PDB file of C-alpha atoms and ligand atoms in Angstrom:
ATOM      1  CA  MET A   1     120.039  86.806  99.674  1.00 66.00           C
ATOM      2  CA  ALA A   2     118.380  90.055  98.639  1.00 87.00           C
ATOM      3  CA  VAL A   3     118.305  90.611  94.872  1.00 91.00           C
ATOM      4  CA  ASP A   4     119.977  93.724  93.436  1.00 96.00           C
ATOM      5  CA  PHE A   5     117.178  94.656  91.048  1.00 97.00           C
ATOM      6  CA  SER A   6     119.131  97.645  89.699  1.00 96.00           C
ATOM      7  CA  LYS A   7     121.233  95.197  87.653  1.00 97.00           C
ATOM      8  CA  TYR A   8     118.108  94.299  85.683  1.00 97.00           C
ATOM      9  CA  ILE A   9     116.719  97.782  84.975  1.00 98.00           C
ATOM     10  CA  ALA A  10     117.732  99.267  81.615  1.00 97.00           C
ATOM     11  CA  SER A  11     118.457 103.030  81.508  1.00 97.00           C
ATOM     12  CA  VAL A  12     117.575 104.653  78.183  1.00 97.00           C
ATOM     13  CA  GLN A  13     118.818 108.205  77.501  1.00 96.00           C
ATOM     14  CA  ASP A  14     116.458 110.799  75.998  1.00 97.00           C
ATOM     15  CA  PHE A  15     113.327 108.657  76.007  1.00 96.00           C
ATOM     16  CA  PRO A  16     110.534 109.595  75.460  1.00 93.00           C
ATOM     17  CA  ASN A  17     111.856 113.201  75.443  1.00 92.00           C
ATOM     18  CA  LYS A  18     115.320 114.771  75.373  1.00 95.00           C
ATOM     19  CA  GLY A  19     116.766 115.031  78.903  1.00 92.00           C
ATOM     20  CA  ILE A  20     114.734 112.135  80.369  1.00 92.00           C
ATOM     21  CA  VAL A  21     116.530 108.941  81.404  1.00 95.00           C
ATOM     22  CA  PHE A  22     113.884 106.262  81.052  1.00 96.00           C
ATOM     23  CA  ARG A  23     114.163 103.403  83.561  1.00 97.00           C
ATOM     24  CA  ASP A  24     112.908 100.303  81.780  1.00 98.00           C
ATOM     25  CA  ILE A  25     111.689  97.422  83.973  1.00 98.00           C
ATOM     26  CA  THR A  26     110.960  94.981  81.142  1.00 98.00           C
ATOM     27  CA  PRO A  27     114.190  92.965  81.778  1.00 98.00           C
ATOM     28  CA  ILE A  28     112.761  92.102  85.221  1.00 98.00           C
ATOM     29  CA  LEU A  29     109.402  91.101  83.749  1.00 98.00           C
ATOM     30  CA  GLN A  30     111.032  88.904  81.094  1.00 98.00           C
ATOM     31  CA  ASP A  31     112.670  86.747  83.775  1.00 98.00           C
ATOM     32  CA  GLY A  32     110.180  84.647  85.719  1.00 98.00           C
ATOM     33  CA  GLU A  33     112.295  84.348  88.860  1.00 98.00           C
ATOM     34  CA  LEU A  34     113.069  88.071  88.981  1.00 98.00           C
ATOM     35  CA  TYR A  35     109.450  89.060  88.332  1.00 98.00           C
ATOM     36  CA  ARG A  36     108.353  86.732  91.110  1.00 98.00           C
ATOM     37  CA  ALA A  37     111.068  88.048  93.467  1.00 98.00           C
ATOM     38  CA  ALA A  38     110.118  91.690  92.832  1.00 98.00           C
ATOM     39  CA  THR A  39     106.432  90.822  93.273  1.00 98.00           C
ATOM     40  CA  HIS A  40     107.228  89.033  96.531  1.00 98.00           C
ATOM     41  CA  GLU A  41     109.126  92.046  97.950  1.00 98.00           C
ATOM     42  CA  LEU A  42     106.174  94.340  97.262  1.00 98.00           C
ATOM     43  CA  ALA A  43     103.708  91.746  98.569  1.00 98.00           C
ATOM     44  CA  GLU A  44     105.643  91.464 101.862  1.00 98.00           C
ATOM     45  CA  TYR A  45     105.447  95.247 102.163  1.00 98.00           C
ATOM     46  CA  ALA A  46     101.682  95.314 101.446  1.00 98.00           C
ATOM     47  CA  LYS A  47     101.184  92.499 103.978  1.00 98.00           C
ATOM     48  CA  SER A  48     103.122  94.474 106.608  1.00 98.00           C
ATOM     49  CA  LYS A  49     100.673  97.324 106.033  1.00 98.00           C
ATOM     50  CA  ASN A  50      97.643  95.004 106.486  1.00 98.00           C
ATOM     51  CA  ALA A  51      96.353  95.956 103.051  1.00 98.00           C
ATOM     52  CA  ASP A  52      92.800  94.950 102.128  1.00 98.00           C
ATOM     53  CA  VAL A  53      93.117  95.856  98.459  1.00 98.00           C
ATOM     54  CA  ILE A  54      95.776  96.798  95.887  1.00 99.00           C
ATOM     55  CA  VAL A  55      95.338  99.749  93.505  1.00 98.00           C
ATOM     56  CA  GLY A  56      97.403  99.891  90.303  1.00 98.00           C
ATOM     57  CA  PRO A  57      97.511 102.927  87.975  1.00 97.00           C
ATOM     58  CA  GLU A  58      97.336 102.255  84.221  1.00 97.00           C
ATOM     59  CA  ALA A  59      99.367 100.804  82.620  1.00 97.00           C
ATOM     60  CA  ARG A  60     102.528  99.631  84.355  1.00 98.00           C
ATOM     61  CA  GLY A  61     100.740  99.640  87.727  1.00 98.00           C
ATOM     62  CA  PHE A  62      98.664  96.751  86.375  1.00 98.00           C
ATOM     63  CA  ILE A  63     101.797  94.739  85.592  1.00 98.00           C
ATOM     64  CA  VAL A  64     103.274  95.438  89.036  1.00 98.00           C
ATOM     65  CA  GLY A  65     100.129  95.401  91.179  1.00 98.00           C
ATOM     66  CA  CYS A  66      98.102  92.449  89.851  1.00 98.00           C
ATOM     67  CA  PRO A  67     100.613  89.747  90.853  1.00 98.00           C
ATOM     68  CA  VAL A  68     101.019  91.398  94.281  1.00 99.00           C
ATOM     69  CA  ALA A  69      97.239  91.179  94.788  1.00 99.00           C
ATOM     70  CA  THR A  70      97.075  87.529  93.704  1.00 98.00           C
ATOM     71  CA  GLU A  71     100.066  86.547  95.883  1.00 98.00           C
ATOM     72  CA  LEU A  72      98.229  87.959  98.906  1.00 98.00           C
ATOM     73  CA  GLY A  73      94.750  86.796  97.885  1.00 98.00           C
ATOM     74  CA  LEU A  74      93.567  90.411  97.739  1.00 98.00           C
ATOM     75  CA  GLY A  75      91.416  92.266  95.226  1.00 98.00           C
ATOM     76  CA  PHE A  76      92.944  94.508  92.578  1.00 98.00           C
ATOM     77  CA  VAL A  77      91.464  97.883  91.574  1.00 98.00           C
ATOM     78  CA  PRO A  78      92.619  99.485  88.318  1.00 98.00           C
ATOM     79  CA  ALA A  79      93.036 103.274  88.266  1.00 97.00           C
ATOM     80  CA  ARG A  80      92.518 103.927  84.563  1.00 97.00           C
ATOM     81  CA  LYS A  81      93.058 106.632  81.975  1.00 94.00           C
ATOM     82  CA  PRO A  82      89.852 108.596  81.181  1.00 94.00           C
ATOM     83  CA  HIS A  83      86.911 106.973  79.386  1.00 95.00           C
ATOM     84  CA  LYS A  84      88.103 103.377  79.798  1.00 97.00           C
ATOM     85  CA  LEU A  85      85.922 102.294  82.727  1.00 98.00           C
ATOM     86  CA  PRO A  86      82.293 101.548  81.794  1.00 98.00           C
ATOM     87  CA  ARG A  87      80.429 102.502  84.968  1.00 98.00           C
ATOM     88  CA  GLU A  88      80.220 105.594  87.199  1.00 98.00           C
ATOM     89  CA  VAL A  89      83.685 106.965  88.009  1.00 98.00           C
ATOM     90  CA  GLU A  90      85.577 109.531  90.049  1.00 96.00           C
ATOM     91  CA  ARG A  91      88.385 111.394  88.250  1.00 96.00           C
ATOM     92  CA  ALA A  92      91.577 113.117  89.456  1.00 96.00           C
ATOM     93  CA  SER A  93      94.207 114.944  87.379  1.00 90.00           C
ATOM     94  CA  TYR A  94      97.959 114.999  87.866  1.00 85.00           C
ATOM     95  CA  ASP A  95     101.313 116.188  86.481  1.00 79.00           C
ATOM     96  CA  LEU A  96     104.099 113.772  85.539  1.00 77.00           C
ATOM     97  CA  GLU A  97     107.882 113.980  85.172  1.00 73.00           C
ATOM     98  CA  TYR A  98     106.923 114.617  81.561  1.00 75.00           C
ATOM     99  CA  GLY A  99     103.375 115.732  80.701  1.00 72.00           C
ATOM    100  CA  SER A 100     100.126 115.339  82.624  1.00 76.00           C
ATOM    101  CA  ASN A 101      97.158 113.006  82.712  1.00 84.00           C
ATOM    102  CA  SER A 102      94.015 111.993  84.587  1.00 93.00           C
ATOM    103  CA  LEU A 103      93.021 108.810  86.377  1.00 96.00           C
ATOM    104  CA  GLU A 104      89.586 107.356  87.017  1.00 97.00           C
ATOM    105  CA  MET A 105      88.288 104.716  89.391  1.00 98.00           C
ATOM    106  CA  HIS A 106      84.841 103.144  89.589  1.00 98.00           C
ATOM    107  CA  LYS A 107      82.830 104.750  92.377  1.00 98.00           C
ATOM    108  CA  ASP A 108      82.233 101.375  94.033  1.00 98.00           C
ATOM    109  CA  ALA A 109      85.851 100.167  93.685  1.00 98.00           C
ATOM    110  CA  ILE A 110      86.845 100.792  97.308  1.00 98.00           C
ATOM    111  CA  LYS A 111      84.680 100.035 100.320  1.00 95.00           C
ATOM    112  CA  PRO A 112      84.658 102.621 103.121  1.00 96.00           C
ATOM    113  CA  GLY A 113      87.460 101.967 105.592  1.00 98.00           C
ATOM    114  CA  GLN A 114      89.431  99.612 103.325  1.00 98.00           C
ATOM    115  CA  ARG A 115      93.205  99.765 103.699  1.00 98.00           C
ATOM    116  CA  VAL A 116      94.783 100.386 100.302  1.00 98.00           C
ATOM    117  CA  VAL A 117      98.332  99.936  99.017  1.00 98.00           C
ATOM    118  CA  VAL A 118      99.138 101.485  95.626  1.00 98.00           C
ATOM    119  CA  CYS A 119     101.622  99.537  93.467  1.00 98.00           C
ATOM    120  CA  ASP A 120     103.399 100.962  90.424  1.00 98.00           C
ATOM    121  CA  ASP A 121     106.704 100.610  88.586  1.00 98.00           C
ATOM    122  CA  LEU A 122     108.197 104.032  89.321  1.00 98.00           C
ATOM    123  CA  MET A 123     107.667 107.078  91.522  1.00 96.00           C
ATOM    124  CA  ALA A 124     108.986 110.303  89.988  1.00 94.00           C
ATOM    125  CA  THR A 125     107.168 113.519  91.040  1.00 92.00           C
ATOM    126  CA  ALA A 126     104.441 111.447  92.767  1.00 94.00           C
ATOM    127  CA  GLY A 127     101.775 113.034  90.562  1.00 93.00           C
ATOM    128  CA  THR A 128     100.163 109.671  89.834  1.00 94.00           C
ATOM    129  CA  LEU A 129     100.243 108.705  93.511  1.00 96.00           C
ATOM    130  CA  HIS A 130      98.732 112.062  94.459  1.00 95.00           C
ATOM    131  CA  ALA A 131      95.825 111.468  92.070  1.00 95.00           C
ATOM    132  CA  ALA A 132      95.387 107.877  93.303  1.00 97.00           C
ATOM    133  CA  LYS A 133      95.307 109.128  96.920  1.00 97.00           C
ATOM    134  CA  GLU A 134      92.607 111.674  96.060  1.00 96.00           C
ATOM    135  CA  LEU A 135      90.511 108.968  94.414  1.00 97.00           C
ATOM    136  CA  ILE A 136      91.021 106.376  97.180  1.00 98.00           C
ATOM    137  CA  GLU A 137      90.213 108.832  99.965  1.00 98.00           C
ATOM    138  CA  GLY A 138      87.293 110.281  98.001  1.00 97.00           C
ATOM    139  CA  LEU A 139      85.793 106.782  97.959  1.00 97.00           C
ATOM    140  CA  GLY A 140      86.295 106.381 101.720  1.00 98.00           C
ATOM    141  CA  GLY A 141      89.434 104.221 101.633  1.00 98.00           C
ATOM    142  CA  LYS A 142      92.660 104.721 103.572  1.00 98.00           C
ATOM    143  CA  LEU A 143      95.936 104.877 101.656  1.00 98.00           C
ATOM    144  CA  VAL A 144      98.270 102.973 104.005  1.00 98.00           C
ATOM    145  CA  GLY A 145     101.269 102.751 101.680  1.00 98.00           C
ATOM    146  CA  ALA A 146     102.710 102.833  98.188  1.00 98.00           C
ATOM    147  CA  ALA A 147     105.211 100.357  96.739  1.00 98.00           C
ATOM    148  CA  PHE A 148     107.361 100.813  93.649  1.00 98.00           C
ATOM    149  CA  TYR A 149     110.123  98.983  91.830  1.00 98.00           C
ATOM    150  CA  ILE A 150     111.897 102.344  91.331  1.00 98.00           C
ATOM    151  CA  GLU A 151     112.013 105.743  93.035  1.00 98.00           C
ATOM    152  CA  LEU A 152     113.640 108.950  91.743  1.00 97.00           C
ATOM    153  CA  PRO A 153     114.266 110.733  95.095  1.00 96.00           C
ATOM    154  CA  ASP A 154     115.662 113.896  93.470  1.00 95.00           C
ATOM    155  CA  LEU A 155     112.180 114.655  92.097  1.00 93.00           C
ATOM    156  CA  LYS A 156     111.027 114.941  95.735  1.00 93.00           C
ATOM    157  CA  GLY A 157     107.881 112.850  95.473  1.00 93.00           C
ATOM    158  CA  ARG A 158     107.989 112.047  99.189  1.00 95.00           C
ATOM    159  CA  GLU A 159     107.862 115.755 100.039  1.00 95.00           C
ATOM    160  CA  LYS A 160     104.659 116.112  98.057  1.00 92.00           C
ATOM    161  CA  LEU A 161     103.003 113.384 100.130  1.00 95.00           C
ATOM    162  CA  PRO A 162     104.691 113.492 103.553  1.00 95.00           C
ATOM    163  CA  ASP A 163     101.939 111.483 105.233  1.00 96.00           C
ATOM    164  CA  VAL A 164     102.154 108.535 102.815  1.00 97.00           C
ATOM    165  CA  ASP A 165     104.471 105.624 103.620  1.00 98.00           C
ATOM    166  CA  ILE A 166     106.560 104.826 100.532  1.00 98.00           C
ATOM    167  CA  TYR A 167     108.582 101.710  99.737  1.00 98.00           C
ATOM    168  CA  SER A 168     110.849 101.150  96.730  1.00 98.00           C
ATOM    169  CA  LEU A 169     113.272  98.437  95.614  1.00 98.00           C
ATOM    170  CA  VAL A 170     115.723 100.689  93.724  1.00 98.00           C
ATOM    171  CA  GLN A 171     116.502 104.422  93.930  1.00 98.00           C
ATOM    172  CA  TYR A 172     118.182 106.439  91.141  1.00 97.00           C
ATOM    173  CA  HIS A 173     119.823 109.805  91.883  1.00 95.00           C
TER     174      HIS A 173
HETATM  175  N1  ADE B   1     107.812 107.609  84.530  1.00 75.47           N
HETATM  176  C1  ADE B   1     108.133 108.851  84.920  1.00 75.47           C
HETATM  177  N2  ADE B   1     109.447 109.087  84.808  1.00 75.47           N
HETATM  178  C2  ADE B   1     109.991 107.930  84.324  1.00 75.47           C
HETATM  179  C3  ADE B   1     111.312 107.522  83.998  1.00 75.47           C
HETATM  180  N3  ADE B   1     112.337 108.356  84.139  1.00 75.47           N
HETATM  181  N4  ADE B   1     111.499 106.265  83.548  1.00 75.47           N
HETATM  182  C4  ADE B   1     110.439 105.424  83.411  1.00 75.47           C
HETATM  183  N5  ADE B   1     109.183 105.749  83.696  1.00 75.47           N
HETATM  184  C5  ADE B   1     108.951 106.999  84.143  1.00 75.47           C
END
């Protein structure tokens, strides 16, 4: 039977700023069976897209994406906050539901033609995904899909990236 993951996501009012309802996935992570089930759902999606590599944006994308990569026997590429990666990088900037940031990837992280699935905990305005797409395509990869635990459809992330296939376990309106 399919798991209703929404039962295990905590909603926190006015965090980190007034007016934001923070969707907290840590109750899923704390439960080994749930974490494995959520990982498996995303891994099945990435497999259906014939992914060659998984990209995860810092920091929650590491938590979500790494186990997906290991379940499938694929490599994992971290998309990191500025000045964390030690070798030559590409950088892209983006806006968030609250605030803005930049992401960097090593220039040799993706091989030309590789099929990439981005994994993260939550898609809001799709700013992070937009930046990841720019980086992946700039390195010659193909973004074939993006998989999230949570999507906030009212923030219209899909409209920002109409050519990207998006999968999510739970949607909050
Ligand atoms: N990242 C962006 N918006 C968020 C939200 N509402 N809850 C948790 N993480 C987020």
